[in-house]
Amino acid sequence: MERKAFTVSIPSAGHVNETDYAGIASGRNTDKWQATGLTPERSARVDAPYVAEFPLVLECRLLHAIELGLHTRFIGEIVDVKAEESALGEDGSLDIGRLDPFLYIPGNRTYYRIGPYLGKAHSIGTGFLKKRK
Ligand SMILES: Cc1cc2nc3c(=O)[nH]c(=O)nc-3n(C[C@H](O)[C@H](O)[C@H](O)COP(=O)(O)O)c2cc1C
């Protein structure tokens, strides 16, 4: 809030334990970097650290902090994106299979990997209509 900045660091499935720990412990009384062995790295464009070991990072300038009561919603402008080369496909774009991120399912408090490729967005919706004719 003070520095008007935040980062979003997306972990791969291999770091699910450290990620869960970061959600359980509080920085108010625990050094989560020290406890997990993860490394804080200085951002290029904003005054907030990111997680060096995680393959995808968004650096954000804080635009709005909206008090919702139980939570505060932060809205930011993405000013830099970093991706590890190992998470990129042959064409240089992000490959979700190589990134290997995971989802949190709040209903039963579980984590799941992303499933297999389904289809091309902005495209399969129209192809399917033509086939039905
Ligand atoms: C699996 C999991 C998911 C969480 N999701 C959220 C969330 O979406 N929003 C939120 O405000 N807190 C969420 N939390 C709680 C925060 O992670 C927790 O309050 C935070 O780690 C407190 O750390 P801090 O005091 O250093 O900010 C989640 C915790 C866990 C374990």
Short mmCIF file of N, CA and C in Angstrom, two decimals, residues 74-123:
data_model
loop_
_atom_site.label_atom_id
_atom_site.label_comp_id
_atom_site.label_asym_id
_atom_site.label_seq_id
_atom_site.Cartn_x
_atom_site.Cartn_y
_atom_site.Cartn_z
N PHE A 74 -7.23 -5.47 -4.64
CA PHE A 74 -6.21 -4.62 -5.26
C PHE A 74 -6.32 -4.70 -6.78
N ILE A 75 -6.38 -3.55 -7.40
CA ILE A 75 -6.42 -3.49 -8.87
C ILE A 75 -5.14 -2.80 -9.32
N GLY A 76 -4.41 -3.45 -10.22
CA GLY A 76 -3.13 -2.90 -10.64
C GLY A 76 -2.98 -2.87 -12.14
N GLU A 77 -1.98 -2.12 -12.57
CA GLU A 77 -1.58 -2.12 -13.97
C GLU A 77 -0.33 -2.98 -14.08
N ILE A 78 -0.36 -3.96 -14.98
CA ILE A 78 0.82 -4.82 -15.18
C ILE A 78 1.85 -4.01 -15.96
N VAL A 79 3.02 -3.79 -15.36
CA VAL A 79 4.05 -2.98 -16.03
C VAL A 79 5.24 -3.82 -16.51
N ASP A 80 5.31 -5.08 -16.07
CA ASP A 80 6.34 -5.97 -16.58
C ASP A 80 5.90 -7.42 -16.39
N VAL A 81 6.26 -8.27 -17.32
CA VAL A 81 5.98 -9.71 -17.23
C VAL A 81 7.30 -10.44 -17.45
N LYS A 82 7.61 -11.38 -16.54
CA LYS A 82 8.82 -12.19 -16.72
C LYS A 82 8.40 -13.65 -16.77
N ALA A 83 8.96 -14.38 -17.73
CA ALA A 83 8.69 -15.82 -17.80
C ALA A 83 10.01 -16.55 -17.99
N GLU A 84 10.15 -17.67 -17.29
CA GLU A 84 11.35 -18.48 -17.49
C GLU A 84 11.28 -19.14 -18.86
N GLU A 85 12.41 -19.27 -19.49
CA GLU A 85 12.43 -19.86 -20.83
C GLU A 85 11.86 -21.27 -20.84
N SER A 86 12.04 -21.98 -19.75
CA SER A 86 11.54 -23.36 -19.66
C SER A 86 10.01 -23.41 -19.71
N ALA A 87 9.33 -22.27 -19.50
CA ALA A 87 7.87 -22.23 -19.52
C ALA A 87 7.34 -21.77 -20.88
N LEU A 88 8.24 -21.56 -21.85
CA LEU A 88 7.81 -21.08 -23.17
C LEU A 88 7.80 -22.23 -24.18
N GLY A 89 6.89 -22.13 -25.15
CA GLY A 89 6.81 -23.13 -26.22
C GLY A 89 7.77 -22.80 -27.35
N GLU A 90 7.71 -23.59 -28.42
CA GLU A 90 8.60 -23.42 -29.57
C GLU A 90 8.46 -22.02 -30.17
N ASP A 91 7.23 -21.48 -30.18
CA ASP A 91 6.97 -20.17 -30.80
C ASP A 91 7.25 -19.00 -29.85
N GLY A 92 7.74 -19.27 -28.66
CA GLY A 92 8.11 -18.21 -27.73
C GLY A 92 6.97 -17.73 -26.85
N SER A 93 5.75 -18.26 -27.06
CA SER A 93 4.64 -17.84 -26.19
C SER A 93 4.54 -18.79 -25.00
N LEU A 94 3.79 -18.37 -24.00
CA LEU A 94 3.68 -19.15 -22.77
C LEU A 94 3.03 -20.50 -23.05
N ASP A 95 3.62 -21.57 -22.56
CA ASP A 95 3.09 -22.93 -22.73
C ASP A 95 2.62 -23.40 -21.36
N ILE A 96 1.31 -23.51 -21.22
CA ILE A 96 0.73 -23.80 -19.89
C ILE A 96 1.19 -25.17 -19.38
N GLY A 97 1.45 -26.11 -20.30
CA GLY A 97 1.93 -27.44 -19.91
C GLY A 97 3.32 -27.37 -19.30
N ARG A 98 4.16 -26.53 -19.89
CA ARG A 98 5.54 -26.37 -19.39
C ARG A 98 5.57 -25.52 -18.13
N LEU A 99 4.66 -24.55 -18.05
CA LEU A 99 4.57 -23.71 -16.84
C LEU A 99 4.14 -24.58 -15.65
N ASP A 100 3.22 -25.51 -15.92
CA ASP A 100 2.74 -26.48 -14.91
C ASP A 100 2.22 -25.79 -13.64
N PRO A 101 1.29 -24.84 -13.78
CA PRO A 101 0.74 -24.17 -12.60
C PRO A 101 -0.34 -25.05 -11.96
N PHE A 102 -0.93 -24.59 -10.88
CA PHE A 102 -1.99 -25.38 -10.24
C PHE A 102 -3.10 -24.48 -9.75
N LEU A 103 -4.25 -25.11 -9.51
CA LEU A 103 -5.44 -24.39 -9.06
C LEU A 103 -5.72 -24.73 -7.61
N TYR A 104 -6.26 -23.77 -6.90
CA TYR A 104 -6.75 -24.01 -5.54
C TYR A 104 -8.27 -24.14 -5.61
N ILE A 105 -8.81 -25.23 -5.07
CA ILE A 105 -10.25 -25.45 -5.03
C ILE A 105 -10.71 -25.20 -3.60
N PRO A 106 -11.30 -24.02 -3.31
CA PRO A 106 -11.63 -23.69 -1.92
C PRO A 106 -12.65 -24.63 -1.29
N GLY A 107 -13.60 -25.17 -2.11
CA GLY A 107 -14.69 -26.01 -1.58
C GLY A 107 -14.19 -27.15 -0.72
N ASN A 108 -13.20 -27.89 -1.19
CA ASN A 108 -12.67 -29.00 -0.38
C ASN A 108 -11.18 -28.82 -0.07
N ARG A 109 -10.71 -27.57 -0.22
CA ARG A 109 -9.34 -27.22 0.15
C ARG A 109 -8.31 -28.15 -0.48
N THR A 110 -8.33 -28.20 -1.81
CA THR A 110 -7.38 -29.06 -2.51
C THR A 110 -6.70 -28.27 -3.62
N TYR A 111 -5.58 -28.81 -4.09
CA TYR A 111 -4.86 -28.24 -5.23
C TYR A 111 -4.90 -29.24 -6.37
N TYR A 112 -5.08 -28.73 -7.59
CA TYR A 112 -5.05 -29.58 -8.78
C TYR A 112 -4.19 -28.96 -9.85
N ARG A 113 -3.50 -29.82 -10.60
CA ARG A 113 -2.80 -29.36 -11.80
C ARG A 113 -3.84 -29.00 -12.86
N ILE A 114 -3.40 -28.21 -13.85
CA ILE A 114 -4.24 -27.91 -15.01
C ILE A 114 -4.28 -29.17 -15.90
N GLY A 115 -5.43 -29.44 -16.51
CA GLY A 115 -5.58 -30.64 -17.35
C GLY A 115 -5.04 -30.46 -18.76
N PRO A 116 -5.33 -31.45 -19.65
CA PRO A 116 -4.79 -31.41 -21.01
C PRO A 116 -5.42 -30.32 -21.90
N TYR A 117 -4.77 -30.09 -23.02
CA TYR A 117 -5.21 -29.11 -24.03
C TYR A 117 -6.62 -29.43 -24.49
N LEU A 118 -7.46 -28.38 -24.61
CA LEU A 118 -8.86 -28.58 -25.02
C LEU A 118 -9.14 -28.06 -26.42
N GLY A 119 -8.60 -26.90 -26.77
CA GLY A 119 -8.89 -26.35 -28.09
C GLY A 119 -8.44 -24.91 -28.21
N LYS A 120 -8.58 -24.37 -29.40
CA LYS A 120 -8.11 -23.03 -29.72
C LYS A 120 -9.20 -22.01 -29.38
N ALA A 121 -8.89 -21.05 -28.49
CA ALA A 121 -9.86 -20.02 -28.12
C ALA A 121 -10.07 -19.03 -29.26
N HIS A 122 -11.19 -18.37 -29.29
CA HIS A 122 -11.58 -17.41 -30.34
C HIS A 122 -11.73 -18.12 -31.68
N SER A 123 -11.93 -19.42 -31.66
CA SER A 123 -11.92 -20.18 -32.90
C SER A 123 -12.88 -21.38 -32.85
#
